[in-house]
Amino acid sequence: MEKMLVKGGIQLNGEVHASGAKNSALPLLFSTLLAPGKHVFKNVPHLMDIQSTMVLLKHLGCEISWEGSTVQVDVPELKSFEAPYDLVRKMRASILCLGPLMARYGQAKVSLPGGCAIGTRPIDLHLEGLKEMGAQIDVDSGYVFGKVDKLKGAKLIFESPTVTGTENLMMAACLADGVTLIENAAKEPEIWDLAEYLNKMGAKISGHGSSIIRIEGVDRLTPAEHVVIPDRIEAGTLLLAGAITGGEVTVSSCRPDDLDALISKMKESGFKLSIDESSITVHKNTGYTGVDVTTAPHPAFPTDLQAQFMALMTQADGTSVITETIFENRFMHVQELVRLNADITPKTRVAIVRGAPGSLKAAPVMATDLRASACLILAGLAAQGETEVNRIYHLDRGYEKMEEKLSKLGAQICRKN
Ligand code: UD1
């Protein structure tokens, strides 16, 4: 199993670009199921999760070509409507085929994604929404079975905002009869990006990016071209890599507005940042203070940056209280940070980080999920000695060329079998 070796104590400096957003590219690829013909996406990152999506789309009958960062998906009349367990278990976002299959074919058999390291991750809101739209939904033997003559527009009110739930139902509603309103919808930029593409295909969506999305069903959609937005989580991670090493790093090709919550917490902590339309620079620092962070749906602080920010806080002057409100088990990195000599007390959904600059010491650690792996690499960059991050395959699910990008900034980081 591959591991990453990270030499600590080297200041990172220079410019690095953000890749296309994984969490945008995934729903965009699934949205192709809504319209036969050739769809073209640019700025698609090379990631395991994207490959897993392509395997599933091919299983459903699509033809796919991938050159550089451009992906073309040719969607025929499908012959299969099944997303089997072996494909779905590799990537939870596979549930995003459910909405499009139900909308276009009125039938789907999709494996339940199951839980994962960070929590139980139910899909009840996706299923309730489809039922409200007139579908018959049965869950049996680990599969969701969906059937409907034609979906009907409905008023859907989420108990709490769900990102992939909003995406699934927004896609389903595009081909439904009548108007669908999604209230308390998630507002993440990736939802906005998906809606923009659906509208290019002929959908009638408004309000995306706000908590009420209105979708007027249309008879058919036609394929189009689209450029995937930059990955705000990758951009944030790279910025934090510069910050934790005290260096000056510019992350280009990103959308600073999507990172407002991170930027404001970094400023509160004492970092100097320069921001223009598509880049953010963190300037050199000789110290920063602990700040409290609470994760919450966009535009608040993203849960997907919580672990990386915690790594930063271990090197702050003073205490930071980090509260995780989205996932019930997203502190798996805490014990690994403690192995690196961090002083953290985890409680239910709250971690108290007693920052101490220069306190991290290299040790073998294990990545437990995608963002935890990024957190441990950041901690390794600041630790004395060479940190060995095991189970690095998690990183490849969501970070394109991470070690190449960090090396470009001066890091000494390499993979080993
Ligand atoms: C998406 C992101 C993931 C991010 C997360 C939260 C993708 C592919 N993944 O995941 O990187 O960490 O948003 O920003 O975009 N919930 C329910 N019932 C449901 C659905 C969700 O109770 O039917 C709960 C979840 O348990 C969780 C919360 O809602 O507590 C938010 O989850 P959700 O927004 O659905 O996360 P994902 O879409 O799976």
Short mmCIF file of C-alpha atoms and ligand atoms in Angstrom, two decimals:
data_model
loop_
_atom_site.label_atom_id
_atom_site.label_comp_id
_atom_site.label_asym_id
_atom_site.label_seq_id
_atom_site.Cartn_x
_atom_site.Cartn_y
_atom_site.Cartn_z
CA MET A 1 0.00 0.00 0.00
CA GLU A 2 1.40 3.39 -0.98
CA LYS A 3 2.50 5.87 1.66
CA MET A 4 3.66 9.47 1.50
CA LEU A 5 6.91 10.62 3.05
CA VAL A 6 6.88 14.29 4.04
CA LYS A 7 9.95 16.13 5.29
CA GLY A 8 8.95 18.83 7.76
CA GLY A 9 10.33 22.26 8.52
CA ILE A 10 10.67 23.52 4.95
CA GLN A 11 9.01 26.82 4.16
CA LEU A 12 6.80 26.62 1.05
CA ASN A 13 6.95 29.51 -1.40
CA GLY A 14 5.64 30.21 -4.90
CA GLU A 15 2.51 29.87 -7.00
CA VAL A 16 0.31 26.88 -7.57
CA HIS A 17 -3.01 26.56 -9.40
CA ALA A 18 -6.23 24.98 -8.21
CA SER A 19 -7.63 22.12 -10.31
CA GLY A 20 -11.25 21.67 -11.27
CA ALA A 21 -13.64 20.87 -8.43
CA LYS A 22 -14.19 17.19 -7.71
CA ASN A 23 -17.56 17.88 -6.10
CA SER A 24 -18.68 19.79 -9.17
CA ALA A 25 -17.34 17.37 -11.77
CA LEU A 26 -19.09 14.40 -10.15
CA PRO A 27 -22.68 15.70 -10.36
CA LEU A 28 -21.95 17.20 -13.79
CA LEU A 29 -20.88 13.79 -15.10
CA PHE A 30 -24.03 12.18 -13.67
CA SER A 31 -26.20 14.92 -15.16
CA THR A 32 -25.29 13.62 -18.63
CA LEU A 33 -27.74 10.76 -18.04
CA LEU A 34 -30.53 13.31 -18.51
CA ALA A 35 -29.79 13.93 -22.18
CA PRO A 36 -28.69 11.63 -25.02
CA GLY A 37 -25.77 12.80 -27.16
CA LYS A 38 -22.29 14.23 -26.58
CA HIS A 39 -21.52 16.28 -23.47
CA VAL A 40 -18.16 18.04 -23.10
CA PHE A 41 -16.58 19.12 -19.81
CA LYS A 42 -13.34 21.04 -19.42
CA ASN A 43 -11.17 21.45 -16.33
CA VAL A 44 -12.01 17.96 -15.05
CA PRO A 45 -9.46 16.84 -12.44
CA HIS A 46 -7.67 13.48 -12.70
CA LEU A 47 -8.93 11.75 -9.57
CA MET A 48 -9.97 8.28 -8.47
CA ASP A 49 -13.54 9.47 -7.77
CA ILE A 50 -13.83 10.74 -11.33
CA GLN A 51 -12.57 7.42 -12.66
CA SER A 52 -15.07 5.55 -10.48
CA THR A 53 -17.87 7.74 -11.89
CA MET A 54 -16.74 6.96 -15.42
CA VAL A 55 -16.74 3.22 -14.70
CA LEU A 56 -20.34 3.52 -13.53
CA LEU A 57 -21.40 5.62 -16.53
CA LYS A 58 -19.77 3.08 -18.84
CA HIS A 59 -21.58 0.29 -17.01
CA LEU A 60 -24.84 2.12 -17.82
CA GLY A 61 -23.83 2.21 -21.51
CA CYS A 62 -22.11 5.61 -21.95
CA GLU A 63 -18.97 6.05 -24.05
CA ILE A 64 -16.33 8.28 -22.52
CA SER A 65 -13.10 9.85 -23.74
CA TRP A 66 -10.72 11.76 -21.46
CA GLU A 67 -7.92 13.84 -22.93
CA GLY A 68 -5.96 16.17 -20.67
CA SER A 69 -8.62 17.79 -18.54
CA THR A 70 -11.39 17.46 -21.15
CA VAL A 71 -13.98 14.75 -20.83
CA GLN A 72 -16.52 13.84 -23.46
CA VAL A 73 -19.46 11.67 -22.47
CA ASP A 74 -21.56 10.15 -25.23
CA VAL A 75 -24.90 9.07 -23.81
CA PRO A 76 -26.97 6.55 -25.78
CA GLU A 77 -30.45 5.25 -25.01
CA LEU A 78 -29.55 3.31 -21.88
CA LYS A 79 -30.07 -0.42 -21.57
CA SER A 80 -29.17 -0.75 -17.91
CA PHE A 81 -30.61 1.24 -15.01
CA GLU A 82 -28.64 -0.44 -12.29
CA ALA A 83 -25.77 0.94 -10.22
CA PRO A 84 -24.36 -2.19 -8.57
CA TYR A 85 -22.89 -2.39 -5.07
CA ASP A 86 -19.33 -2.98 -6.27
CA LEU A 87 -19.30 0.35 -8.11
CA VAL A 88 -21.29 2.41 -5.58
CA ARG A 89 -19.33 1.30 -2.51
CA LYS A 90 -16.16 2.78 -4.01
CA MET A 91 -17.75 6.20 -4.18
CA ARG A 92 -20.79 7.39 -2.24
CA ALA A 93 -21.56 10.12 -4.79
CA SER A 94 -22.71 7.35 -7.17
CA ILE A 95 -26.13 7.89 -5.63
CA LEU A 96 -26.25 10.92 -7.96
CA CYS A 97 -27.32 8.62 -10.81
CA LEU A 98 -30.66 8.02 -9.06
CA GLY A 99 -32.29 11.39 -9.84
CA PRO A 100 -31.34 11.45 -13.55
CA LEU A 101 -32.34 7.79 -14.13
CA MET A 102 -35.73 8.33 -12.49
CA ALA A 103 -36.30 11.52 -14.47
CA ARG A 104 -35.40 10.14 -17.86
CA TYR A 105 -36.37 6.47 -17.64
CA GLY A 106 -38.73 6.26 -14.69
CA GLN A 107 -36.76 3.38 -13.24
CA ALA A 108 -33.56 2.79 -11.31
CA LYS A 109 -31.90 0.19 -9.13
CA VAL A 110 -29.10 1.80 -7.16
CA SER A 111 -27.10 0.25 -4.36
CA LEU A 112 -27.33 1.99 -0.98
CA PRO A 113 -24.00 3.75 -0.48
CA GLY A 114 -23.68 2.76 3.19
CA GLY A 115 -21.78 4.72 5.81
CA CYS A 116 -18.15 5.73 5.70
CA ALA A 117 -15.34 6.69 8.06
CA ILE A 118 -16.82 10.10 8.83
CA GLY A 119 -20.41 9.10 9.62
CA THR A 120 -23.56 7.19 8.74
CA ARG A 121 -24.39 9.44 5.79
CA PRO A 122 -28.05 8.61 5.16
CA ILE A 123 -29.88 9.34 1.88
CA ASP A 124 -33.39 9.54 3.32
CA LEU A 125 -33.88 13.12 2.08
CA HIS A 126 -33.04 12.08 -1.52
CA LEU A 127 -35.60 9.26 -1.31
CA GLU A 128 -38.31 11.30 0.43
CA GLY A 129 -37.97 13.96 -2.27
CA LEU A 130 -38.46 11.44 -5.07
CA LYS A 131 -41.50 10.01 -3.26
CA GLU A 132 -42.96 13.53 -3.00
CA MET A 133 -42.51 13.73 -6.75
CA GLY A 134 -44.67 10.66 -7.20
CA ALA A 135 -42.07 7.90 -7.39
CA GLN A 136 -42.45 4.55 -5.77
CA ILE A 137 -39.29 3.93 -3.80
CA ASP A 138 -38.50 0.61 -2.12
CA VAL A 139 -35.37 -0.29 -0.25
CA ASP A 140 -34.60 -3.98 -0.26
CA SER A 141 -31.50 -6.17 -0.04
CA GLY A 142 -29.19 -3.16 0.06
CA TYR A 143 -30.69 -1.56 -3.04
CA VAL A 144 -32.98 1.37 -3.76
CA PHE A 145 -35.62 0.40 -6.33
CA GLY A 146 -37.33 3.37 -7.95
CA LYS A 147 -40.28 3.38 -10.33
CA VAL A 148 -42.52 6.11 -11.75
CA ASP A 149 -44.46 6.82 -14.95
CA LYS A 150 -43.40 10.46 -14.88
CA LEU A 151 -42.10 12.52 -11.99
CA LYS A 152 -44.32 15.42 -10.95
CA GLY A 153 -43.21 18.81 -9.66
CA ALA A 154 -43.53 19.18 -5.90
CA LYS A 155 -42.63 21.42 -2.98
CA LEU A 156 -39.69 19.80 -1.22
CA ILE A 157 -38.60 21.09 2.15
CA PHE A 158 -35.34 19.71 3.51
CA GLU A 159 -35.11 19.24 7.24
CA SER A 160 -31.45 20.18 6.88
CA PRO A 161 -29.57 21.14 3.73
CA THR A 162 -27.97 18.26 1.85
CA VAL A 163 -25.54 18.87 -1.00
CA THR A 164 -25.93 15.71 -3.08
CA GLY A 165 -29.61 15.53 -2.08
CA THR A 166 -30.20 18.99 -3.56
CA GLU A 167 -28.27 17.97 -6.69
CA ASN A 168 -30.13 14.68 -7.12
CA LEU A 169 -33.57 16.26 -6.79
CA MET A 170 -32.68 19.31 -8.88
CA MET A 171 -31.65 16.95 -11.70
CA ALA A 172 -34.78 14.83 -11.24
CA ALA A 173 -37.02 17.92 -11.33
CA CYS A 174 -35.62 19.13 -14.67
CA LEU A 175 -37.68 16.59 -16.62
CA ALA A 176 -40.65 16.41 -14.25
CA ASP A 177 -44.16 17.63 -15.05
CA GLY A 178 -44.64 21.09 -13.55
CA VAL A 179 -42.71 23.18 -11.05
CA THR A 180 -40.55 21.90 -8.20
CA LEU A 181 -39.47 24.08 -5.32
CA ILE A 182 -36.57 22.93 -3.15
CA GLU A 183 -36.65 24.81 0.15
CA ASN A 184 -33.77 24.88 2.62
CA ALA A 185 -31.65 23.77 -0.34
CA ALA A 186 -27.89 23.55 0.03
CA LYS A 187 -26.08 26.64 -1.30
CA GLU A 188 -22.65 25.21 -2.11
CA PRO A 189 -20.95 26.64 -5.23
CA GLU A 190 -20.98 23.16 -6.77
CA ILE A 191 -24.79 23.25 -6.81
CA TRP A 192 -24.67 26.57 -8.61
CA ASP A 193 -22.25 25.06 -11.16
CA LEU A 194 -24.50 22.05 -11.79
CA ALA A 195 -27.56 24.28 -12.24
CA GLU A 196 -25.64 26.44 -14.72
CA TYR A 197 -24.90 23.35 -16.83
CA LEU A 198 -28.46 22.06 -16.57
CA ASN A 199 -29.70 25.47 -17.78
CA LYS A 200 -27.24 25.30 -20.70
CA MET A 201 -28.90 21.98 -21.57
CA GLY A 202 -32.29 23.71 -21.64
CA ALA A 203 -33.44 23.32 -18.03
CA LYS A 204 -35.36 26.13 -16.33
CA ILE A 205 -33.73 26.55 -12.94
CA SER A 206 -33.60 29.72 -10.88
CA GLY A 207 -32.59 30.56 -7.33
CA HIS A 208 -29.61 28.19 -7.30
CA GLY A 209 -27.01 29.47 -4.87
CA SER A 210 -29.83 30.54 -2.53
CA SER A 211 -31.86 28.36 -0.17
CA ILE A 212 -34.91 28.21 -2.46
CA ILE A 213 -34.42 26.66 -5.88
CA ARG A 214 -37.21 26.72 -8.45
CA ILE A 215 -37.18 24.20 -11.27
CA GLU A 216 -39.74 24.27 -14.04
CA GLY A 217 -39.81 20.89 -15.75
CA VAL A 218 -39.12 20.72 -19.51
CA ASP A 219 -39.79 17.93 -22.02
CA ARG A 220 -36.19 17.31 -22.99
CA LEU A 221 -32.62 18.45 -22.48
CA THR A 222 -29.82 18.58 -25.04
CA PRO A 223 -26.07 18.14 -24.33
CA ALA A 224 -23.81 21.17 -24.04
CA GLU A 225 -20.26 22.20 -23.06
CA HIS A 226 -19.10 23.39 -19.68
CA VAL A 227 -15.99 24.38 -17.74
CA VAL A 228 -15.91 22.94 -14.20
CA ILE A 229 -15.39 25.56 -11.46
CA PRO A 230 -12.13 25.48 -9.44
CA ASP A 231 -11.88 23.24 -6.40
CA ARG A 232 -12.32 25.47 -3.34
CA ILE A 233 -11.31 22.72 -0.94
CA GLU A 234 -8.09 21.97 -2.80
CA ALA A 235 -7.36 25.71 -3.06
CA GLY A 236 -7.94 26.10 0.68
CA THR A 237 -5.71 23.14 1.46
CA LEU A 238 -2.85 24.57 -0.62
CA LEU A 239 -3.25 27.96 1.05
CA LEU A 240 -3.09 26.29 4.46
CA ALA A 241 0.06 24.41 3.35
CA GLY A 242 1.72 27.78 2.73
CA ALA A 243 0.38 29.12 6.04
CA ILE A 244 1.52 26.23 8.25
CA THR A 245 5.08 26.47 6.89
CA GLY A 246 5.24 30.26 7.34
CA GLY A 247 5.80 30.75 3.60
CA GLU A 248 4.32 32.95 0.91
CA VAL A 249 2.07 30.93 -1.39
CA THR A 250 -0.26 32.11 -4.12
CA VAL A 251 -3.09 29.84 -5.16
CA SER A 252 -4.16 30.85 -8.66
CA SER A 253 -7.12 29.82 -10.85
CA CYS A 254 -9.40 29.76 -7.84
CA ARG A 255 -12.56 31.62 -6.79
CA PRO A 256 -11.78 33.55 -3.59
CA ASP A 257 -15.48 34.29 -2.99
CA ASP A 258 -16.07 30.57 -2.47
CA LEU A 259 -13.52 30.63 0.36
CA ASP A 260 -14.82 33.60 2.37
CA ALA A 261 -15.20 31.63 5.61
CA LEU A 262 -11.64 30.25 5.48
CA ILE A 263 -10.19 33.62 4.51
CA SER A 264 -11.91 35.37 7.40
CA LYS A 265 -10.72 32.74 9.92
CA MET A 266 -7.15 32.99 8.62
CA LYS A 267 -7.27 36.78 8.94
CA GLU A 268 -8.68 36.48 12.47
CA SER A 269 -5.78 34.20 13.30
CA GLY A 270 -3.32 36.86 12.16
CA PHE A 271 -2.43 35.92 8.58
CA LYS A 272 -2.01 38.59 5.94
CA LEU A 273 -3.74 37.67 2.72
CA SER A 274 -3.87 39.35 -0.69
CA ILE A 275 -6.88 38.54 -2.80
CA ASP A 276 -7.74 39.32 -6.39
CA GLU A 277 -10.36 38.02 -8.77
CA SER A 278 -8.91 34.54 -9.21
CA SER A 279 -6.05 34.14 -6.76
CA ILE A 280 -5.26 34.28 -3.06
CA THR A 281 -1.83 34.84 -1.54
CA VAL A 282 -0.96 34.03 2.03
CA HIS A 283 2.04 36.12 3.11
CA LYS A 284 4.94 35.05 5.29
CA ASN A 285 4.22 34.96 8.99
CA THR A 286 6.24 34.52 12.14
CA GLY A 287 3.35 33.43 14.28
CA TYR A 288 -0.43 33.34 14.53
CA THR A 289 -3.03 32.80 17.24
CA GLY A 290 -5.61 30.09 17.86
CA VAL A 291 -9.14 30.82 16.67
CA ASP A 292 -12.38 28.91 17.12
CA VAL A 293 -14.08 27.35 14.12
CA THR A 294 -17.51 25.77 13.69
CA THR A 295 -18.33 23.90 10.51
CA ALA A 296 -21.75 24.46 8.91
CA PRO A 297 -23.34 24.44 5.44
CA HIS A 298 -22.04 26.97 2.88
CA PRO A 299 -21.31 29.87 3.15
CA ALA A 300 -20.10 28.97 6.67
CA PHE A 301 -16.82 27.16 7.35
CA PRO A 302 -16.74 23.93 5.26
CA THR A 303 -16.48 20.57 7.00
CA ASP A 304 -14.14 19.55 4.16
CA LEU A 305 -11.52 22.02 5.47
CA GLN A 306 -11.96 21.27 9.18
CA ALA A 307 -9.19 18.66 9.42
CA GLN A 308 -6.68 20.79 7.50
CA PHE A 309 -7.50 23.85 9.63
CA MET A 310 -7.01 21.76 12.76
CA ALA A 311 -3.49 20.91 11.56
CA LEU A 312 -2.84 24.67 11.25
CA MET A 313 -4.20 25.33 14.74
CA THR A 314 -1.79 22.81 16.34
CA GLN A 315 0.95 25.33 15.47
CA ALA A 316 -0.92 28.43 16.63
CA ASP A 317 -0.17 30.41 19.72
CA GLY A 318 -3.05 29.60 22.06
CA THR A 319 -6.14 27.45 22.14
CA SER A 320 -8.63 26.79 19.39
CA VAL A 321 -12.02 25.14 19.80
CA ILE A 322 -13.08 23.30 16.66
CA THR A 323 -16.72 22.23 16.41
CA GLU A 324 -17.95 19.83 13.72
CA THR A 325 -21.69 20.10 13.09
CA ILE A 326 -22.06 18.28 9.76
CA PHE A 327 -20.70 14.78 10.30
CA GLU A 328 -20.82 12.91 13.60
CA ASN A 329 -17.47 11.17 13.29
CA ARG A 330 -15.18 13.60 11.56
CA PHE A 331 -12.38 13.70 14.13
CA MET A 332 -10.54 10.53 13.09
CA HIS A 333 -7.48 12.69 12.33
CA VAL A 334 -7.27 13.86 15.95
CA GLN A 335 -5.56 10.73 17.25
CA GLU A 336 -3.15 10.80 14.31
CA LEU A 337 -2.28 14.46 15.01
CA VAL A 338 -1.72 13.46 18.64
CA ARG A 339 0.77 10.84 17.37
CA LEU A 340 2.61 13.79 15.84
CA ASN A 341 2.77 15.35 19.31
CA ALA A 342 -0.20 17.69 18.94
CA ASP A 343 -2.08 18.59 22.12
CA ILE A 344 -5.75 17.99 21.33
CA THR A 345 -8.64 16.87 23.50
CA PRO A 346 -11.50 15.43 21.44
CA LYS A 347 -15.03 15.53 22.85
CA THR A 348 -18.25 14.73 21.04
CA ARG A 349 -18.19 16.94 17.95
CA VAL A 350 -15.74 19.37 19.62
CA ALA A 351 -11.95 19.29 19.69
CA ILE A 352 -9.89 21.54 21.89
CA VAL A 353 -6.57 22.22 20.24
CA ARG A 354 -3.86 23.68 22.46
CA GLY A 355 -1.56 25.16 19.87
CA ALA A 356 2.19 25.24 20.43
CA PRO A 357 4.41 26.51 17.62
CA GLY A 358 7.16 24.07 16.66
CA SER A 359 5.70 21.23 18.75
CA LEU A 360 4.98 18.68 16.01
CA LYS A 361 7.39 15.75 15.67
CA ALA A 362 7.41 13.25 12.80
CA ALA A 363 5.85 9.80 13.29
CA PRO A 364 4.14 7.16 11.16
CA VAL A 365 0.44 8.05 10.87
CA MET A 366 -2.56 6.66 9.03
CA ALA A 367 -5.00 8.52 6.79
CA THR A 368 -8.59 7.52 7.51
CA ASP A 369 -10.40 9.54 4.87
CA LEU A 370 -9.82 12.03 2.09
CA ARG A 371 -9.56 15.27 4.07
CA ALA A 372 -7.81 13.58 7.01
CA SER A 373 -5.05 12.57 4.60
CA ALA A 374 -4.59 16.22 3.57
CA CYS A 375 -4.54 17.25 7.24
CA LEU A 376 -1.74 14.80 8.00
CA ILE A 377 0.32 15.97 5.05
CA LEU A 378 -0.01 19.58 6.27
CA ALA A 379 1.00 18.51 9.77
CA GLY A 380 3.95 16.59 8.27
CA LEU A 381 5.09 19.76 6.48
CA ALA A 382 5.38 21.47 9.87
CA ALA A 383 6.75 18.57 11.94
CA GLN A 384 10.40 18.04 12.83
CA GLY A 385 11.69 15.04 10.86
CA GLU A 386 10.11 12.85 8.20
CA THR A 387 6.46 11.93 8.61
CA GLU A 388 5.12 8.76 6.99
CA VAL A 389 1.44 9.06 5.99
CA ASN A 390 -0.01 5.59 5.34
CA ARG A 391 -3.12 4.69 3.32
CA ILE A 392 -2.50 7.59 1.01
CA TYR A 393 -4.97 6.17 -1.54
CA HIS A 394 -7.58 8.32 0.23
CA LEU A 395 -5.74 11.39 -1.04
CA ASP A 396 -5.92 10.22 -4.65
CA ARG A 397 -9.72 10.19 -4.46
CA GLY A 398 -9.82 13.98 -4.23
CA TYR A 399 -6.49 15.76 -4.76
CA GLU A 400 -4.96 16.05 -8.20
CA LYS A 401 -1.16 15.77 -8.26
CA MET A 402 -0.88 16.89 -4.64
CA GLU A 403 2.77 15.91 -4.19
CA GLU A 404 3.70 17.48 -7.53
CA LYS A 405 2.02 20.74 -6.54
CA LEU A 406 3.62 20.81 -3.09
CA SER A 407 7.04 19.90 -4.55
CA LYS A 408 6.71 22.83 -6.92
CA LEU A 409 6.40 25.05 -3.84
CA GLY A 410 9.58 23.54 -2.39
CA ALA A 411 8.25 20.69 -0.27
CA GLN A 412 10.23 17.47 0.04
CA ILE A 413 7.50 14.91 -0.39
CA CYS A 414 7.43 11.57 -2.17
CA ARG A 415 5.48 8.35 -2.48
CA LYS A 416 6.78 4.99 -1.43
CA ASN A 417 5.33 1.50 -1.77
C1 UD1 B 1 -21.23 16.57 0.15
C2 UD1 B 1 -19.79 16.57 -0.35
C3 UD1 B 1 -18.83 16.31 0.81
C4 UD1 B 1 -19.09 17.31 1.93
C5 UD1 B 1 -20.55 17.34 2.32
C6 UD1 B 1 -20.89 18.43 3.32
C7 UD1 B 1 -20.00 15.78 -2.63
C8 UD1 B 1 -19.78 14.69 -3.61
N1 UD1 B 1 -19.68 15.53 -1.36
O1 UD1 B 1 -21.50 15.28 0.68
O2 UD1 B 1 -17.50 16.45 0.33
O3 UD1 B 1 -18.33 16.93 3.06
O4 UD1 B 1 -21.38 17.57 1.16
O5 UD1 B 1 -20.51 19.67 2.83
O6 UD1 B 1 -20.42 16.85 -2.98
N2 UD1 B 1 -28.13 14.03 5.54
C9 UD1 B 1 -29.26 13.40 6.00
N3 UD1 B 1 -30.08 12.80 5.07
C10 UD1 B 1 -29.81 12.82 3.73
C11 UD1 B 1 -28.65 13.46 3.30
C12 UD1 B 1 -27.82 14.07 4.23
O7 UD1 B 1 -29.54 13.35 7.19
O8 UD1 B 1 -30.59 12.26 2.95
C13 UD1 B 1 -27.22 14.68 6.53
C14 UD1 B 1 -25.84 14.04 6.56
O9 UD1 B 1 -25.79 12.93 7.43
C15 UD1 B 1 -24.98 15.19 7.04
C16 UD1 B 1 -25.66 16.41 6.41
O10 UD1 B 1 -26.96 16.00 6.08
O11 UD1 B 1 -25.06 15.29 8.43
C17 UD1 B 1 -24.97 16.95 5.19
O12 UD1 B 1 -24.72 15.90 4.28
P1 UD1 B 1 -24.72 16.14 2.72
O13 UD1 B 1 -24.73 17.58 2.42
O14 UD1 B 1 -25.80 15.31 2.10
O15 UD1 B 1 -23.31 15.53 2.30
P2 UD1 B 1 -23.01 14.84 0.94
O16 UD1 B 1 -23.88 15.41 -0.12
O17 UD1 B 1 -22.98 13.36 1.10
#
